[in-house]
GROMACS .gro file of C-alpha atoms in nm:
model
  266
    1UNK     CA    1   4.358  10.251   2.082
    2UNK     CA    2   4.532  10.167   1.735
    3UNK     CA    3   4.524   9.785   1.864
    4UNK     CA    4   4.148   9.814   1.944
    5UNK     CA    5   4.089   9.935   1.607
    6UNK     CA    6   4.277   9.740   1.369
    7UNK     CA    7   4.089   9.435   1.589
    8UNK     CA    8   3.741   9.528   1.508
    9UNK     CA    9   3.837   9.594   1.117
   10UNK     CA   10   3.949   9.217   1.080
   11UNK     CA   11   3.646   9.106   1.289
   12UNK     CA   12   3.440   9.336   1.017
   13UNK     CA   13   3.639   9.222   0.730
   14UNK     CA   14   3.539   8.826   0.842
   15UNK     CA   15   3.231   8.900   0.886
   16UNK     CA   16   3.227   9.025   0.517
   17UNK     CA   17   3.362   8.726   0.390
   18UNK     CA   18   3.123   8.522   0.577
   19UNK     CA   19   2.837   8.676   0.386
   20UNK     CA   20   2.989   8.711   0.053
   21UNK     CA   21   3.024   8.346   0.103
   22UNK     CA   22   2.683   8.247   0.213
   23UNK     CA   23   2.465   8.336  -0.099
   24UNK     CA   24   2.718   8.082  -0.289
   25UNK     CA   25   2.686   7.817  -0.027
   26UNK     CA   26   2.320   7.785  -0.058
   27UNK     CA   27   2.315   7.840  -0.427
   28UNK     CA   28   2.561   7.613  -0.586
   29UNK     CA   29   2.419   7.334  -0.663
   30UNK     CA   30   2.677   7.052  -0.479
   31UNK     CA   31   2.986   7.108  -0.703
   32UNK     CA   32   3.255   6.969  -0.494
   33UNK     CA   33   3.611   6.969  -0.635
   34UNK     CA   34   3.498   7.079  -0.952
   35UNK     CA   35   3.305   6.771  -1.002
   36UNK     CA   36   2.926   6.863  -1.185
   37UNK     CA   37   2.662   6.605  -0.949
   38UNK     CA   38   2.341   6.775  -1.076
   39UNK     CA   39   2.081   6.766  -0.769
   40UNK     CA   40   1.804   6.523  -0.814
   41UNK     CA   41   1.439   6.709  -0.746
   42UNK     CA   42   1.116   6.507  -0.788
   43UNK     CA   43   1.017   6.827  -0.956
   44UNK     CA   44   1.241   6.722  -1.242
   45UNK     CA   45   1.112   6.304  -1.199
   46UNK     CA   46   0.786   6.443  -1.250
   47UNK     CA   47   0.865   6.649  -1.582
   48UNK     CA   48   1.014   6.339  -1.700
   49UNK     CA   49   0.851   6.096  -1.997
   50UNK     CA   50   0.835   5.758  -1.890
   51UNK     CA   51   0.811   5.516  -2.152
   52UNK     CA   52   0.645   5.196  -2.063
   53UNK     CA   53   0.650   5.002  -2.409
   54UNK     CA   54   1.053   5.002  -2.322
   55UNK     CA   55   1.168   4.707  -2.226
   56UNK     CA   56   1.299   4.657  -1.839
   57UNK     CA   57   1.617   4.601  -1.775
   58UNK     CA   58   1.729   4.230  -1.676
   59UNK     CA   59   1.758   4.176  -1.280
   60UNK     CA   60   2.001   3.955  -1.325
   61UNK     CA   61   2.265   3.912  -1.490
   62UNK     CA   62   2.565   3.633  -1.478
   63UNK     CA   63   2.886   3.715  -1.413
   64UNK     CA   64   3.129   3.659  -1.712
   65UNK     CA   65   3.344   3.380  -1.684
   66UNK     CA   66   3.132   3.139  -1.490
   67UNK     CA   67   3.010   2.936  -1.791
   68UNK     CA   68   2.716   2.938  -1.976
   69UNK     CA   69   2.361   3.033  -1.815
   70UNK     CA   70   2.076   2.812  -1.790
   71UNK     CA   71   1.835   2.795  -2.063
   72UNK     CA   72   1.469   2.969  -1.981
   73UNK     CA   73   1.189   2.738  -1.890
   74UNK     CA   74   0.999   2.676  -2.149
   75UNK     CA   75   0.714   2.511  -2.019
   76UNK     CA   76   0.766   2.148  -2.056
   77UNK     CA   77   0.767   1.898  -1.851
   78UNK     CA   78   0.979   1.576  -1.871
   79UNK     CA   79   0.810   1.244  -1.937
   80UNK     CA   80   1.017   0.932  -1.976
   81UNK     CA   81   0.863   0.686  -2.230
   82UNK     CA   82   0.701   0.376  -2.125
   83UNK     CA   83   0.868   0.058  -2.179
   84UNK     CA   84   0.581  -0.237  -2.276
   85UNK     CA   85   0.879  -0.500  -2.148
   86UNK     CA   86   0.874  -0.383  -1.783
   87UNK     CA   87   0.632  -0.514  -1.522
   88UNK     CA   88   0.624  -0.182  -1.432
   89UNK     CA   89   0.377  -0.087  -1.702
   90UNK     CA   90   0.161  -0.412  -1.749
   91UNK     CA   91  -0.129  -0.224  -1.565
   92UNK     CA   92  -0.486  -0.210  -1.699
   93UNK     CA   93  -0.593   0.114  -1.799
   94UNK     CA   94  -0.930   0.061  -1.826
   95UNK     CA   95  -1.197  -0.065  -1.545
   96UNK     CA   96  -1.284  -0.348  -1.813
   97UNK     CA   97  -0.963  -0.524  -1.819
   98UNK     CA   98  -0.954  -0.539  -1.460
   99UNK     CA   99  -0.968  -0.917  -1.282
  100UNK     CA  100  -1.296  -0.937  -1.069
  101UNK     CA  101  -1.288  -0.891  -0.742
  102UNK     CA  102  -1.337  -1.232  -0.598
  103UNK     CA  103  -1.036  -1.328  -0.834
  104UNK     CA  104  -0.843  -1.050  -0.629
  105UNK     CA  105  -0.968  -1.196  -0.293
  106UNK     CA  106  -0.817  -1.517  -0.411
  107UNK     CA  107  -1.167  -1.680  -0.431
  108UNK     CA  108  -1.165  -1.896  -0.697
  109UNK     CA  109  -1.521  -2.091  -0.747
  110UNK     CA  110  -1.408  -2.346  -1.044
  111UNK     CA  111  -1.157  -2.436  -0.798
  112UNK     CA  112  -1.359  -2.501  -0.486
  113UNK     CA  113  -1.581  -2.683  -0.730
  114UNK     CA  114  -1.308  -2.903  -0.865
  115UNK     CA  115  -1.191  -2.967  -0.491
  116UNK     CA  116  -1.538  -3.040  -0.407
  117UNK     CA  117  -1.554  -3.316  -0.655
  118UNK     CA  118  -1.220  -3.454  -0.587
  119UNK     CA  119  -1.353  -3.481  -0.193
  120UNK     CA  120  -1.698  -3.678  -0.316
  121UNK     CA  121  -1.518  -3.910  -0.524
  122UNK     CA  122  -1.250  -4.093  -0.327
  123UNK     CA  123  -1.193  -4.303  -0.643
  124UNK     CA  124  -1.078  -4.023  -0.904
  125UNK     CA  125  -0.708  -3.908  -0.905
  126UNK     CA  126  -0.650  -3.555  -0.744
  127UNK     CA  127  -0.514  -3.280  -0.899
  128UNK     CA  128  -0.158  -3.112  -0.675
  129UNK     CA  129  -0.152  -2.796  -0.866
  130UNK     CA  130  -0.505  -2.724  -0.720
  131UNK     CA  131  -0.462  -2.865  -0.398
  132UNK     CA  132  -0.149  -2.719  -0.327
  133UNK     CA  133  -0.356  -2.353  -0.285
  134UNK     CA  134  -0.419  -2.210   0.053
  135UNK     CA  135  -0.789  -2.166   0.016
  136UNK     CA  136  -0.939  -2.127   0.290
  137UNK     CA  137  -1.332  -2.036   0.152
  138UNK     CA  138  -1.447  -2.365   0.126
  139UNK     CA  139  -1.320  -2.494   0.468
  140UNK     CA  140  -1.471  -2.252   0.640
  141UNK     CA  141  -1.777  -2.274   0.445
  142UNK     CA  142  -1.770  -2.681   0.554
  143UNK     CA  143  -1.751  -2.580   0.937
  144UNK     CA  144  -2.014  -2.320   0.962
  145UNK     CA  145  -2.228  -2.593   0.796
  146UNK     CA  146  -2.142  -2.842   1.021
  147UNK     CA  147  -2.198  -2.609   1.343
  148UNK     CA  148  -2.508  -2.510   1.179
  149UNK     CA  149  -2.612  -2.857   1.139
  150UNK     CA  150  -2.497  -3.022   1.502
  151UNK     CA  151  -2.748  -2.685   1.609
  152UNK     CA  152  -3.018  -2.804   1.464
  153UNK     CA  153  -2.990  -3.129   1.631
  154UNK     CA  154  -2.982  -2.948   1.940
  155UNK     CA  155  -2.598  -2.970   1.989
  156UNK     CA  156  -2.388  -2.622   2.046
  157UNK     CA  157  -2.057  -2.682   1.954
  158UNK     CA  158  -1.946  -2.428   1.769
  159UNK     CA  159  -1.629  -2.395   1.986
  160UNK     CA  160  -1.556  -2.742   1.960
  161UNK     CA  161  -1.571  -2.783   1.552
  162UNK     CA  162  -1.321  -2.505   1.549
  163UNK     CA  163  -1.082  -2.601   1.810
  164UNK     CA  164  -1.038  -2.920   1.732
  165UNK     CA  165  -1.002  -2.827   1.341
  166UNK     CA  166  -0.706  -2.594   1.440
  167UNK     CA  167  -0.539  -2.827   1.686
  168UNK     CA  168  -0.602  -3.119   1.415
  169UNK     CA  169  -0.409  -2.939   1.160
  170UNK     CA  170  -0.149  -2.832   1.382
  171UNK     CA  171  -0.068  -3.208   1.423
  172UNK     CA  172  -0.107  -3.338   1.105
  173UNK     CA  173   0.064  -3.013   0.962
  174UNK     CA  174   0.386  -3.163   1.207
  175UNK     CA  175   0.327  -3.537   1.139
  176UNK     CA  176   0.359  -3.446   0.731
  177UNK     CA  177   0.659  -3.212   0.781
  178UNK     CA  178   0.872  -3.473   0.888
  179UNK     CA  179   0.723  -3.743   0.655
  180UNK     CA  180   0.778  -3.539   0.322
  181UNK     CA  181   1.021  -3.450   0.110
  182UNK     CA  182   0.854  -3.142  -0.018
  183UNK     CA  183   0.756  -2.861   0.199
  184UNK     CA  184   0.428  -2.808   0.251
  185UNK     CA  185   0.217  -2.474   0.487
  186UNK     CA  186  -0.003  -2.501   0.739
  187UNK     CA  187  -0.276  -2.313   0.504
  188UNK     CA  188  -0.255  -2.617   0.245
  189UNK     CA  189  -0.290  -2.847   0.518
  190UNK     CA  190  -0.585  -2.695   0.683
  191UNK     CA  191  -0.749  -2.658   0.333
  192UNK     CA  192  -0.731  -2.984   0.235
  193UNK     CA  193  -0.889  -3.123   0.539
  194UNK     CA  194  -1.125  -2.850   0.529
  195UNK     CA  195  -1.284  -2.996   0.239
  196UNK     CA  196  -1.254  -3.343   0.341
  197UNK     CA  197  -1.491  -3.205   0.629
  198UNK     CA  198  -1.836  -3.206   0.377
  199UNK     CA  199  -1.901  -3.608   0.430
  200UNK     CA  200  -1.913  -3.517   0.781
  201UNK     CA  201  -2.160  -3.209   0.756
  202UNK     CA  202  -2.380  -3.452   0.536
  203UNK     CA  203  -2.341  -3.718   0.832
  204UNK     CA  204  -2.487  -3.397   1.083
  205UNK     CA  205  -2.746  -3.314   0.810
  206UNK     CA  206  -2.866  -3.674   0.850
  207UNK     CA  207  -2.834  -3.689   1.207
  208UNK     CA  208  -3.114  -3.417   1.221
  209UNK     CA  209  -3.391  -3.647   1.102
  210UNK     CA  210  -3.266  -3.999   1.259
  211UNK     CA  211  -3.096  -4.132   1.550
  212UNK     CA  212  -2.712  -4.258   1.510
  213UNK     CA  213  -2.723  -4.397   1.821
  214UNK     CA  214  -2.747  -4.786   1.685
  215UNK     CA  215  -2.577  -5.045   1.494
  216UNK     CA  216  -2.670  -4.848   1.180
  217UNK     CA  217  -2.587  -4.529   1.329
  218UNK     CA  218  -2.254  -4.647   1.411
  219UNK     CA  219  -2.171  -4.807   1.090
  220UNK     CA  220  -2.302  -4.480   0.923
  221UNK     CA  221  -2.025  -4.310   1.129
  222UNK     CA  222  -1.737  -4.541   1.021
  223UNK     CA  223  -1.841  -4.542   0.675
  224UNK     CA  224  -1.826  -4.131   0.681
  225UNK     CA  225  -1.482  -4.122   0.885
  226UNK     CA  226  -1.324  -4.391   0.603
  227UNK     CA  227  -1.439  -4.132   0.367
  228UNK     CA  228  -1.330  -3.872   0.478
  229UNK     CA  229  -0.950  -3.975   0.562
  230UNK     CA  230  -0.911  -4.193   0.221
  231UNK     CA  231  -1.007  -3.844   0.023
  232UNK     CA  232  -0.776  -3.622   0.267
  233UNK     CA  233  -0.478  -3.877   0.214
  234UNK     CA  234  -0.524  -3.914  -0.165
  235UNK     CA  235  -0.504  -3.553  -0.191
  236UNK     CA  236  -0.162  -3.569   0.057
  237UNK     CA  237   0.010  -3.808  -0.126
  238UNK     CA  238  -0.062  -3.612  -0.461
  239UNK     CA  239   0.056  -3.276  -0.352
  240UNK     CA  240   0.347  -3.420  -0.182
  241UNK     CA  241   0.420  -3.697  -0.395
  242UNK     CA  242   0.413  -3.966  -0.133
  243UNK     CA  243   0.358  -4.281  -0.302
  244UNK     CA  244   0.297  -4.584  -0.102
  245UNK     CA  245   0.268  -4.398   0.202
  246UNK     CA  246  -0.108  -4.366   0.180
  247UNK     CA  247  -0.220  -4.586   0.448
  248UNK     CA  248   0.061  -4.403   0.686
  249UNK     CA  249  -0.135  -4.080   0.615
  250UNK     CA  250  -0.521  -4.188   0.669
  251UNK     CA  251  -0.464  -4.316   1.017
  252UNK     CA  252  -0.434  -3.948   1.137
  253UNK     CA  253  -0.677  -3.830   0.917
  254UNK     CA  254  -0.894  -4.139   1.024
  255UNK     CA  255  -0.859  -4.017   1.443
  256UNK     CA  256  -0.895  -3.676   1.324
  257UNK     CA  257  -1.270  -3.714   1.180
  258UNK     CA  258  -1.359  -3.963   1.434
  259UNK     CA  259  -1.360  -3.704   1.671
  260UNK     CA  260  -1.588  -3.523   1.453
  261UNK     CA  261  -1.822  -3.816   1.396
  262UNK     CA  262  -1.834  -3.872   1.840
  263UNK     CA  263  -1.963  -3.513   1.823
  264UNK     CA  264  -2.199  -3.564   1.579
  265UNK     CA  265  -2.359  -3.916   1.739
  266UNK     CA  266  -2.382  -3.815   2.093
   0.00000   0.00000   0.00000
């Protein structure tokens, strides 16, 4: 009975301590260790003065001993100055001092006028740094206007004026590659000839109006193929400085336009 007792006055006397300690639990205010952490309440955050003319704090900010940080940007941007020397920079600026556009195209009329002349005088001395170019405007001006002309007379060869003009400069291209000294391109070749084509679309032109089918037709013919090939080598031997060696040249220029001139008679 004793035992029973003294039992339930330690369960009491727990029980007491229990309570005296619960009002301090929930009233202390987290001191742990006797270490003062003041509770945060948004109570309190909202009691609070904020100043906003204060200036942030930085985000970042370097660690010491890894050298210097970068300098802020400041706006600029770097331009590196031109140099007038350089090719780089010899660009117009303005759409006056711009080259035309034909000159761009690499048509060049004063030339094709100077190679016309050249072509109509067989006589006069021809100049290589002009027909050393690889225009090809005139020539193909020359054999529209001969197609144009063989139509009138009521011949369509079109097809033929072209193909032979491409295999005839294949040839000759080979026959003066192995002949000369200097290299010359297919696209100087086939110019040259090109022009040396116009006394055979005036030969056409004629051919509209009158027969060649005589004595005087034929002689016509020869006197137009002789023409042709003397002009086309003189211009050869100029641009690839082939003295002598004239006569050696016109022969193929002389079967080349003869072909030419049979299409043109019959």
């Amino acid at each position: 009975m004793d035992s029973q007792q003294s039992k339930n006055t330690q369960k009491f006397s727990k029980m007491g301590d229990f309570q005296q300690f619960e009002p301090d639990f929930y009233q202390s205010e987290y001191y742990i260790d006797d270490q003062e952490q003041p509770a945060y309440s948004y109570e309190d955050a909202a009691h609070q003065d904020i100043d906003y003319d204060a200036p942030s704090p930085s985000v970042y900010a370097p660690a010491m001993g890894l050298g210097h940080p970068d300098p802020p940007y400041t706006g600029h941007v770097f331009q590196p100055a031109k140099d007038s020397g350089t090719d780089a920079y010899t660009s117009t600026d303005t759409f006056e001092d711009e080259p035309p556009l034909l000159e761009e195209l690499g048509i060049n009329f004063d030339h094709i006028w100077q190679k016309t002349l050249t072509v109509l005088n067989p006589f006069k001395p021809a100049d290589g740094s002009i027909m050393h170019e690889t225009d090809l405007t005139g020539p193909i001006l020359f054999c529209v206007a001969l197609g144009a002309t063989l139509l009138m007379a009521g011949k369509i060869h079109f097809g033929y004026v072209y193909g032979i003009s491409a295999m005839g400069c294949l040839g000759l291209y080979s026959l003066l590659s192995l002949m000369s000294l200097v290299c010359i391109s297919y696209g100087c070749v086939a110019s040259v000839l090109g022009y040396c084509l116009l006394p055979m679309v005036g030969l056409s032109t004629f051919a509209i109006f009158f027969s060649l089918q005589g004595i005087l037709g034929t002689l016509f013919a020869l006197l137009v193929i002789g023409w042709c090939s003397l002009s086309a080598s003189k211009i050869f031997i100029s641009t690839l400085e082939m003295e002598g060696q004239q006569l050696l040249v016109a022969y193929p220029c002389a079967l080349l336009y003869g072909v030419f001139a049979l299409l043109t008679v019959f």
